[in-house]
Short mmCIF file of C-alpha atoms in Angstrom, two decimals:
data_model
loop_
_atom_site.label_atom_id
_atom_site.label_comp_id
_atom_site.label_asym_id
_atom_site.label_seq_id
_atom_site.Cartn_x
_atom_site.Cartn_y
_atom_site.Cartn_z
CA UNK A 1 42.65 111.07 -50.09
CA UNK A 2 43.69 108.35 -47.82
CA UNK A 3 46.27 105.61 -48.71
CA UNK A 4 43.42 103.38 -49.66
CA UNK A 5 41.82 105.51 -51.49
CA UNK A 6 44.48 106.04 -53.52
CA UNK A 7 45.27 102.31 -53.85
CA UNK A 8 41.61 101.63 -54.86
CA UNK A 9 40.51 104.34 -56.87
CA UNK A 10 43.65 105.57 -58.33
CA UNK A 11 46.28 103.36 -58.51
CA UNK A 12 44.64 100.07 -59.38
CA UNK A 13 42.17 100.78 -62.18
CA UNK A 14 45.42 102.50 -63.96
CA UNK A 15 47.68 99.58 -63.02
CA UNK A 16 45.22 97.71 -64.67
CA UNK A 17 45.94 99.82 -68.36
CA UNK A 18 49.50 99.57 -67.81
CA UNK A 19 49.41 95.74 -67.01
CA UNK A 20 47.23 95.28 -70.37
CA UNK A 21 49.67 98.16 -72.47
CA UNK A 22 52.60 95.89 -71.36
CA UNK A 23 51.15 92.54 -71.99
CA UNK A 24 50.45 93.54 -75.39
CA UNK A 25 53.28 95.26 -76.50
CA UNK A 26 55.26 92.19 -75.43
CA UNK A 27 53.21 89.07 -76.16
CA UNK A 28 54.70 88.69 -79.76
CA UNK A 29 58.07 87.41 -78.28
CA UNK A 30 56.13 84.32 -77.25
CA UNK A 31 53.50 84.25 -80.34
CA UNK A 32 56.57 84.83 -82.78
CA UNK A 33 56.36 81.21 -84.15
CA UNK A 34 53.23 81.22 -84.57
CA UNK A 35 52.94 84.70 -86.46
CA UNK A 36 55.17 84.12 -88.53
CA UNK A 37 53.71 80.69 -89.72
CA UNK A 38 50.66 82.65 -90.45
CA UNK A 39 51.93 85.59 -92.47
CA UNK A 40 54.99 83.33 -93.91
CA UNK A 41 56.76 86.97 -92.00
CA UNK A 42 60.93 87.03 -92.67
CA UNK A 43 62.74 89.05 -89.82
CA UNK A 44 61.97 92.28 -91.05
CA UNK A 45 58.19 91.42 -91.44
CA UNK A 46 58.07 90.61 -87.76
CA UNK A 47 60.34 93.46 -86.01
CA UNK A 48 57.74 95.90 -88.10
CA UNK A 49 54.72 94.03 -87.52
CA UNK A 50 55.44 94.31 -83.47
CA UNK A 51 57.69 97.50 -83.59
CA UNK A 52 54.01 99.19 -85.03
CA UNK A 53 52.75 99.25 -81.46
CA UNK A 54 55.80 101.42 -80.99
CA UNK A 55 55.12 103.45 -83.71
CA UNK A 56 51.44 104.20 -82.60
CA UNK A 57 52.43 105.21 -79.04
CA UNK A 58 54.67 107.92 -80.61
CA UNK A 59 52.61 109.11 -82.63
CA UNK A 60 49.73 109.48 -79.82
CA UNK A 61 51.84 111.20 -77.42
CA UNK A 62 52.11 115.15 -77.83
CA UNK A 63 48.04 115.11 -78.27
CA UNK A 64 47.45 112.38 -75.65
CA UNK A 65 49.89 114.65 -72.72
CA UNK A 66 47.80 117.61 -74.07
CA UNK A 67 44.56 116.18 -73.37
CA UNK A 68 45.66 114.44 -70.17
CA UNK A 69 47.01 117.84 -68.55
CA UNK A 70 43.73 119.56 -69.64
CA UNK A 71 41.18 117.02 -69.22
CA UNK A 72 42.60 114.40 -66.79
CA UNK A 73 43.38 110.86 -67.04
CA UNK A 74 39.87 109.76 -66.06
CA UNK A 75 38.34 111.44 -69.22
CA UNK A 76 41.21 110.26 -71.73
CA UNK A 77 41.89 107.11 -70.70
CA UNK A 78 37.92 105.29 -70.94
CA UNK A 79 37.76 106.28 -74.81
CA UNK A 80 41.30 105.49 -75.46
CA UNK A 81 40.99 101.81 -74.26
CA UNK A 82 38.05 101.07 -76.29
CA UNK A 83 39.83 101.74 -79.14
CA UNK A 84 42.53 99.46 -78.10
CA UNK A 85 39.98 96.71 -77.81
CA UNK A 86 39.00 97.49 -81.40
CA UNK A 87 41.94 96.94 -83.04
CA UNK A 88 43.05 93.91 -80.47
CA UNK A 89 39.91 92.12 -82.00
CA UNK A 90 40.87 93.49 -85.26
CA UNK A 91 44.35 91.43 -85.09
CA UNK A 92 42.98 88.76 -83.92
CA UNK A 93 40.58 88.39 -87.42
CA UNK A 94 43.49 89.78 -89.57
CA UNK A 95 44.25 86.76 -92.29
CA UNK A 96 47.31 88.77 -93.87
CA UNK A 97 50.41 90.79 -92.54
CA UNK A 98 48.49 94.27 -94.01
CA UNK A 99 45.47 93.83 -91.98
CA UNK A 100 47.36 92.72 -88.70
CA UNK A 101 49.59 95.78 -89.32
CA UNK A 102 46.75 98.22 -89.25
CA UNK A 103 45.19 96.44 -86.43
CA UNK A 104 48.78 96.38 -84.64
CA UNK A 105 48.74 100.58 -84.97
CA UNK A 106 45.07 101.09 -83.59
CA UNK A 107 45.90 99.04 -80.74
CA UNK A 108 49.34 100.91 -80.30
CA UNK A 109 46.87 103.89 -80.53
CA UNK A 110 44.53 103.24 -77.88
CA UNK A 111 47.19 101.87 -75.33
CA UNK A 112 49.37 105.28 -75.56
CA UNK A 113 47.96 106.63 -72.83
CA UNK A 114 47.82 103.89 -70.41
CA UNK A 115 51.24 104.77 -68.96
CA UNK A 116 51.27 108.81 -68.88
CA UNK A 117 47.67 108.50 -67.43
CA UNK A 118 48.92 106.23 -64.59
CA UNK A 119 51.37 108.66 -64.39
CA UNK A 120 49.09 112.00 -64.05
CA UNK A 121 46.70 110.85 -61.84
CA UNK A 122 49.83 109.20 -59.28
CA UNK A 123 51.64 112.45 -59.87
CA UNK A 124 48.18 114.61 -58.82
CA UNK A 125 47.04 112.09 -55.28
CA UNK A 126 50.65 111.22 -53.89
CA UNK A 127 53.01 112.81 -52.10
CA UNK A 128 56.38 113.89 -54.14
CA UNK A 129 58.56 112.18 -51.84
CA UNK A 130 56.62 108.89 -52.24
CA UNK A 131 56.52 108.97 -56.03
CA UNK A 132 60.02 106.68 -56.67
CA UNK A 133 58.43 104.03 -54.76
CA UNK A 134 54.72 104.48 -56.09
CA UNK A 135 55.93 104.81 -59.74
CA UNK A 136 58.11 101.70 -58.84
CA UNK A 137 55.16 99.54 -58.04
CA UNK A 138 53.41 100.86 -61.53
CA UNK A 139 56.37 99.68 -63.50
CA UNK A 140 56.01 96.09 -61.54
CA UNK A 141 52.33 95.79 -62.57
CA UNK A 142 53.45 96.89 -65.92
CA UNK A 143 56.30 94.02 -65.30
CA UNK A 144 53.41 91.62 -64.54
CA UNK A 145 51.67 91.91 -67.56
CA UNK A 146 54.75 91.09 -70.14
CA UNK A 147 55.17 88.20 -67.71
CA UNK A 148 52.16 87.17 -68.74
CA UNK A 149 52.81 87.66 -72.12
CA UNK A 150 55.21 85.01 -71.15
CA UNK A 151 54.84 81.56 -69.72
CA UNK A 152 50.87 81.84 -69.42
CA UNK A 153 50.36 82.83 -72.55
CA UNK A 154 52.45 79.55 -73.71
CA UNK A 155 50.57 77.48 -71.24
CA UNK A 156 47.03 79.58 -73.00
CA UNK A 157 48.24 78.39 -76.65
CA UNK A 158 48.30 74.64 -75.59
CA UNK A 159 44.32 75.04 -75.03
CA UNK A 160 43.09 77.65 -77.11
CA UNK A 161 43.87 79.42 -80.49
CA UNK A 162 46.27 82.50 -80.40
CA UNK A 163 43.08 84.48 -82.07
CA UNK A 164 41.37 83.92 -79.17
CA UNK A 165 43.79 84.83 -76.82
CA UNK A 166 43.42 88.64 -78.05
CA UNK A 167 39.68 88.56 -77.78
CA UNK A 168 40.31 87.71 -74.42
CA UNK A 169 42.51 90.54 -74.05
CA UNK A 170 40.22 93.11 -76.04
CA UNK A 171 37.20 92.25 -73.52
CA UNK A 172 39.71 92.94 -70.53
CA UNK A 173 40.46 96.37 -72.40
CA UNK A 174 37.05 96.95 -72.00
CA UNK A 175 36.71 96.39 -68.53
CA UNK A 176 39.65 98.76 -68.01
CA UNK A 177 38.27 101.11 -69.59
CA UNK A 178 34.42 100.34 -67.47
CA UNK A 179 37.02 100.61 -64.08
CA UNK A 180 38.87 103.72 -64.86
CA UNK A 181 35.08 105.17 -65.73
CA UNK A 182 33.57 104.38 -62.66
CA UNK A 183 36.08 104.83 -59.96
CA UNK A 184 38.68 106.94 -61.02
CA UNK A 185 38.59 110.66 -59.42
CA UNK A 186 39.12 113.67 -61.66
CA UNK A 187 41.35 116.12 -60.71
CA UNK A 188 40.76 119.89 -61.23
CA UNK A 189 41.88 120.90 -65.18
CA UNK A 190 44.01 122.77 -66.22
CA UNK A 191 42.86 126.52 -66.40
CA UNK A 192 44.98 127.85 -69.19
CA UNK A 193 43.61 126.00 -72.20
CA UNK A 194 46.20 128.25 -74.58
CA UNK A 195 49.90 127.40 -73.47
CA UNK A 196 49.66 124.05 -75.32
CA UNK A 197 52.67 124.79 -77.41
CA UNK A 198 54.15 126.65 -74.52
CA UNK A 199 54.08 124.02 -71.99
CA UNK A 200 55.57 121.84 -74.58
CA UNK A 201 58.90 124.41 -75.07
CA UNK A 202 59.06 124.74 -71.04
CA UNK A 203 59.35 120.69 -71.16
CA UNK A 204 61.34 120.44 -73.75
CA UNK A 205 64.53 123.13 -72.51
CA UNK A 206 64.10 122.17 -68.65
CA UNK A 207 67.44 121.55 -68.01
CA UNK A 208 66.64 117.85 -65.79
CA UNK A 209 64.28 117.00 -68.80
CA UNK A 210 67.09 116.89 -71.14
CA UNK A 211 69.61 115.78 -68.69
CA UNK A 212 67.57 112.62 -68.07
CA UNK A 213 66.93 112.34 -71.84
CA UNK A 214 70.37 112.97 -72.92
CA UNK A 215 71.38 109.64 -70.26
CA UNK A 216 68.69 107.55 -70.08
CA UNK A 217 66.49 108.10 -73.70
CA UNK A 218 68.31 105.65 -75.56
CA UNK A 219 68.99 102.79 -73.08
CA UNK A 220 65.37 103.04 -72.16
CA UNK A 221 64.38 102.50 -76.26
CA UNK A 222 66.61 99.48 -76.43
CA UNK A 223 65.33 98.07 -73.03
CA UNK A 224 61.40 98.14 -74.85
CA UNK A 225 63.06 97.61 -78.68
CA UNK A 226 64.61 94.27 -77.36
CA UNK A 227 62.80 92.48 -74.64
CA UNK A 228 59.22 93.07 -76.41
CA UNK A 229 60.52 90.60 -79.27
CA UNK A 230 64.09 89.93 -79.99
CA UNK A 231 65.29 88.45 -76.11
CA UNK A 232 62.74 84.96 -77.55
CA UNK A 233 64.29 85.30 -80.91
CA UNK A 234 68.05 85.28 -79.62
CA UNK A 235 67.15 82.25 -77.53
CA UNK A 236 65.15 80.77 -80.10
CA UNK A 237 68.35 81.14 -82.81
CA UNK A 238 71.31 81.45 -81.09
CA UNK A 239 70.57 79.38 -77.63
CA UNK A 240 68.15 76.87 -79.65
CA UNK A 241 65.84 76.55 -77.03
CA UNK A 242 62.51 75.28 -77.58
CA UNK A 243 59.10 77.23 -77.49
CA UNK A 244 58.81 76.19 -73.92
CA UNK A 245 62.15 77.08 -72.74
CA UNK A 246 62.00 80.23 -73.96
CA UNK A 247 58.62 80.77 -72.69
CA UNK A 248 60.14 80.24 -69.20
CA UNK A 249 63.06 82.15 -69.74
CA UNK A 250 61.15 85.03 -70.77
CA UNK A 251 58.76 84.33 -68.00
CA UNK A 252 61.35 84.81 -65.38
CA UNK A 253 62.83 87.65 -67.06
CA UNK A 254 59.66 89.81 -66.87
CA UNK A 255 59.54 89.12 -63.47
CA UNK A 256 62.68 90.37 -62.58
CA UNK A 257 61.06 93.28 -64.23
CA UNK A 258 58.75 93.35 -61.05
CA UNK A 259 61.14 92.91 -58.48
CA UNK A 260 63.57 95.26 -60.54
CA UNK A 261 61.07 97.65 -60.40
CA UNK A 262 60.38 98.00 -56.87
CA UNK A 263 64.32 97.87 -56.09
CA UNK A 264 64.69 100.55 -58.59
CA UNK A 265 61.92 102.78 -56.37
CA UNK A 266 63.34 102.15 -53.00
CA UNK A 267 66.87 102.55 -53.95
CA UNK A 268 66.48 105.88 -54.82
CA UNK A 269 64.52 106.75 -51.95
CA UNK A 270 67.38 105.46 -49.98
CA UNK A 271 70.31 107.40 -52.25
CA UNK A 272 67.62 110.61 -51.89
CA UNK A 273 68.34 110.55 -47.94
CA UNK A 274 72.21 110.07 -48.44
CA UNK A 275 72.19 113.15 -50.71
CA UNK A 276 72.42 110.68 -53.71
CA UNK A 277 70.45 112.29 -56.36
CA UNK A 278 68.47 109.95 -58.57
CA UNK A 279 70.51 110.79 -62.02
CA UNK A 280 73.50 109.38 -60.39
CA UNK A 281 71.49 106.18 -59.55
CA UNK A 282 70.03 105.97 -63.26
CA UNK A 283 74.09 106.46 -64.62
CA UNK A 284 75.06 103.36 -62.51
CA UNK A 285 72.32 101.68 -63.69
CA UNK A 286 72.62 102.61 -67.40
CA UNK A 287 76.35 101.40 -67.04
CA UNK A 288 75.76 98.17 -65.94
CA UNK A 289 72.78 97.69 -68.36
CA UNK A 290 75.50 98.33 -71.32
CA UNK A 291 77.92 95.73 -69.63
CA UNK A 292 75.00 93.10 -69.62
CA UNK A 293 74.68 93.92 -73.46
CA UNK A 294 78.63 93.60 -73.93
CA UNK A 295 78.09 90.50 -72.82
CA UNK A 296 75.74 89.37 -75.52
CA UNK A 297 77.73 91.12 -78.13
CA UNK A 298 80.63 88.64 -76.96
CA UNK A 299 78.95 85.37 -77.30
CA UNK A 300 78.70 84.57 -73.91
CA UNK A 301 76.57 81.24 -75.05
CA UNK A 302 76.81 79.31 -71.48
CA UNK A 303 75.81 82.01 -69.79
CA UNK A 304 72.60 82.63 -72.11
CA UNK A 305 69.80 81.90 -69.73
CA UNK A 306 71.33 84.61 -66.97
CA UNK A 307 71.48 87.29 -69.70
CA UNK A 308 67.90 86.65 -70.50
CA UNK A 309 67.11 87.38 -67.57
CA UNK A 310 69.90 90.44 -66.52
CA UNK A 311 68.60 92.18 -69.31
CA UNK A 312 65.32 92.83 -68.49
CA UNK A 313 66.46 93.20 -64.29
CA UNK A 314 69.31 95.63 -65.11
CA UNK A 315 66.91 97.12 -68.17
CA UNK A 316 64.17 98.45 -65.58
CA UNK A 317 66.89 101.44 -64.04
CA UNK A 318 65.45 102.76 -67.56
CA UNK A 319 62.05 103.85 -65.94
CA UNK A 320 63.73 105.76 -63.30
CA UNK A 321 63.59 108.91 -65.61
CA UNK A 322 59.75 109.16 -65.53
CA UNK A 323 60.22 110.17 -61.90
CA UNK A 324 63.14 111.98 -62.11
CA UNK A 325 61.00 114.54 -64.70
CA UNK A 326 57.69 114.03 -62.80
CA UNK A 327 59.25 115.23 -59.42
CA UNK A 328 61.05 118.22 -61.19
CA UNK A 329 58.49 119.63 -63.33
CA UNK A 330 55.36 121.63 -62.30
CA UNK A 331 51.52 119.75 -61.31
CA UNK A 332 50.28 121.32 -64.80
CA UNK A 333 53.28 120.06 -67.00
CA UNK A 334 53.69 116.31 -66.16
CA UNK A 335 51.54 114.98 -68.42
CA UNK A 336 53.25 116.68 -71.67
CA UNK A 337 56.56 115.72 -69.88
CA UNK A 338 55.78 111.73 -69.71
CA UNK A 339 54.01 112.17 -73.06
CA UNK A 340 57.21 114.13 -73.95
CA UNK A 341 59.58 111.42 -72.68
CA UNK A 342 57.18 108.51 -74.70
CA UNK A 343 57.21 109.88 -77.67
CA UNK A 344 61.46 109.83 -77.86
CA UNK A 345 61.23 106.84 -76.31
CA UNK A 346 58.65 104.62 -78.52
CA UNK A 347 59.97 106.13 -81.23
CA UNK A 348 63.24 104.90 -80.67
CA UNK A 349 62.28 101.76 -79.59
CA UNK A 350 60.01 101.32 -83.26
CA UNK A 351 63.79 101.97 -84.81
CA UNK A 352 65.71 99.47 -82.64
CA UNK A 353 62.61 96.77 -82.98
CA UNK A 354 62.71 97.34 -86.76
CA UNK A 355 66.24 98.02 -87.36
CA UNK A 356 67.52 94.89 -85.07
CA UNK A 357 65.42 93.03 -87.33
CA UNK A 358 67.27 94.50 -89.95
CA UNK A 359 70.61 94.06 -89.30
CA UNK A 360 70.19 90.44 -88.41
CA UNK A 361 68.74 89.64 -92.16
CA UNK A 362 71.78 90.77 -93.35
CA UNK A 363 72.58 87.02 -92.68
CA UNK A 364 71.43 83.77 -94.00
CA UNK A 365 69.00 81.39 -91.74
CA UNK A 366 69.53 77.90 -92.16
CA UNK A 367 67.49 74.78 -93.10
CA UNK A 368 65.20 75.12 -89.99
CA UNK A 369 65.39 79.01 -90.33
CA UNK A 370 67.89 80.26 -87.40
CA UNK A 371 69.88 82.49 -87.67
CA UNK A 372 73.59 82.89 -86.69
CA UNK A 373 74.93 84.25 -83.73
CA UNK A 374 77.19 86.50 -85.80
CA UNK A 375 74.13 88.34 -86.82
CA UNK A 376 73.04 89.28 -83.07
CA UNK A 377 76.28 89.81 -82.18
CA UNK A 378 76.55 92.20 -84.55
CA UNK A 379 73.13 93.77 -83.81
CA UNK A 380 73.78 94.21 -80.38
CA UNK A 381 77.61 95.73 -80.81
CA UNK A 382 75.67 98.66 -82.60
CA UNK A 383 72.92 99.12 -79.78
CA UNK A 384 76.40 99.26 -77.46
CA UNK A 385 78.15 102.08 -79.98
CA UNK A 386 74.46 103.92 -79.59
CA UNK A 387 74.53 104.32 -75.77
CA UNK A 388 78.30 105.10 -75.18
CA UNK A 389 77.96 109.03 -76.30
CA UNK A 390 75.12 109.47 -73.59
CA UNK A 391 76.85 108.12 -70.63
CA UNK A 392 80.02 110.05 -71.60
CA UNK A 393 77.98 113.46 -71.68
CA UNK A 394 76.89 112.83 -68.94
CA UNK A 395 80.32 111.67 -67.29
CA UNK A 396 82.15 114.72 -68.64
CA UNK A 397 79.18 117.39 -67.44
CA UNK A 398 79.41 115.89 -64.01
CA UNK A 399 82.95 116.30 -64.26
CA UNK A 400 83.52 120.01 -65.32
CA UNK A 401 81.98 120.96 -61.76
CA UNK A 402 83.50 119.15 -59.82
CA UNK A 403 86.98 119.83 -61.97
CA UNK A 404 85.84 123.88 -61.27
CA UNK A 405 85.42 123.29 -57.91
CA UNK A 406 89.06 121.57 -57.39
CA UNK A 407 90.65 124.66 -59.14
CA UNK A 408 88.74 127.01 -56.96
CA UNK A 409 89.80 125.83 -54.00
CA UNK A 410 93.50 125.15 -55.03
CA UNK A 411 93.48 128.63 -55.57
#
């Protein structure tokens, strides 16, 4: 297929899920106010409420990489988005925290796939050596949808009802789902319908698949646990911002997300022609990501805005690992290797959205309902304590090597 082609038929309809999967998962930050004034929701109520989505995605993911790798992304992806349109208009006629729960989970359900099928088909029509930059762009688009969850959807709220603003969004599902339909390509399945469980073990013990898991898994859950809700709530509590500012803040934090993105892609392309392998990138990455959130744990208050925003810049070095796995595992395995990597990773991030939420009502609000900033603080010290062990694995595996190596030719 030509480079237009591809940009037409494959990349865009998919970028198109992924935009919608992101805009969704993340719009809560903004409509947190106003979601909580409907369900009277405490902390706790509203980390579960939006960590669902999370929860959803996990659960989708071993059957979803199955059925992408067998049937193609074409085939999974048009059902699968209908359902998220379901339960998006199903949230947006929920009257109680129940009903928008269950309504939260279908349309964590039907978005699962909207990622690992961008990933498939870009993994099947582009060149390996163009897949850090390619992947890089699909993380953008997904970077332009939560900034529309952002500012837009603030600027949408001063017009229109929130419930309306998800009807919107469930009709756009369904044009998704009418693009992917009509234009996508499908690419040749999979011939060996019986090493399901088999191609699952092969993922699961390739030594770069846990590698990349064992460094990047748990910043990457705390990167989607904490900019999809509790980034507006920090600001809202701690920085006392209003709705507005924090709509803008989060607004030019999600896109640094696109521009971190694309920086993300091309700097490993660059490294890859030094003979800088893209692990080492995604370890300098990962530390400076944990430095960023050392500097929340501290109380950096006048500094507040920039953190908004380095978090979700720095946070974005997360995604590298999706092309790290893609470009080391076989055509037939990447979808149960993405839907491998998703399921750690949304399931972690349902325990950081839910447990930050946690951890903070361990504190009283006051009169107008804040929170303290002793209460982040304290939530983000044990995110910090949670991502230390990885990067010193990693550290001390890199070392023994190169330690061997000294000794060898001392001797």
């Amino acid at each position: 297929m030509s480079g237009m082609a591809v940009l037409c038929l494959v990349f865009l309809p998919y970028a198109l899920g992924h935009y919608l999967s992101c805009l969704l998962r993340t719009v809560n930050a903004v409509l947190a106010p106003q979601l909580v004034g409907a369900a009277a929701l405490t902390p706790g109520d509203l980390g579960l409420l939006t960590s669902a989505y999370f929860l959803a995605f996990a659960v989708a993911q071993l059957p979803v990489g199955i059925a992408l790798d067998r049937y193609g992304p074409r085939r999974v992806q048009f059902p699968m988005l209908l359902l998220a349109a379901l339960g998006t208009v199903g949230f947006a006629v929920g009257s109680g925290f129940t009903q928008m729960l269950c309504a939260r989970l279908v349309m964590g359900l039907g978005l699962a796939g909207c990622f690992m099928g961008a990933v498939k088909a870009i993994s099947t029509w582009v060149a390996p050596a163009r897949l850090p930059s390619v992947q890089g762009y699909l993380i953008a688009a997904g970077g332009l949808g939560a900034a529309t969850s952002t500012l837009p959807v603030q600027v949408f709220l001063k017009h229109v009802d929130w419930r309306w603003l998800f009807v919107v969004l469930a009709l756009c599902c369904v044009v998704a789902a009418v693009l992917v339909l009509i234009l996508a390509p499908t690419p040749q399945a999979a011939p060996n319908k019986k090493s399901d469980g088999a191609g699952l073990g092969n993922v699961l013990k390739h030594p770069v698949f846990r590698e990349t898991a064992g460094l990047v898994l748990v910043p990457h859950m705390v990167f989607f646990g904490i900019q999809g809700l509790w980034i507006g709530r920090w600001l809202t509590d701690v920085g006392r911002f209003s709705e507005q500012g924090v709509a803008w803040l989060l607004y030019l934090g999600m896109g640094a997300v696109i521009v971190g993105a694309i920086a993300v892609g091309k700097v490993t392309e660059w490294a890859a022609r030094r003979g800088i392998d893209a692990i080492t990138v995604a370890c300098l990455g990962v530390l400076l990501f944990v430095v960023v959130q050392w500097a929340f744990v501290m109380g950096w208050q006048p500094g507040m805005p920039v953190l908004a925003v380095l978090f979700t810049l720095v946070g974005t070095i997360t995604g590298i690992e999706y092309t790290i796995v893609a470009q080391a595992m076989p055509p037939a395995l990447t979808g149960r290797a993405s839907t491998c990597l998703n399921l750690l990773i949304f399931t972690g991030a349902f325990a950081v959205q839910a447990g930050f939420g946690l951890v903070v009502s361990l504190w009283q609000p006051d009169a107008a309902q804040h929170y303290p900033a002793a209460a982040y603080q304290a939530a983000f010290f044990v995110l910090v304590l949670l991502q230390l062990p990885g990067i010193g694995w990693f550290v001390w595996r890199r070392r023994r090597p190169l330690a061997a190596n000294t000794v060898e030719s001392l001797i």
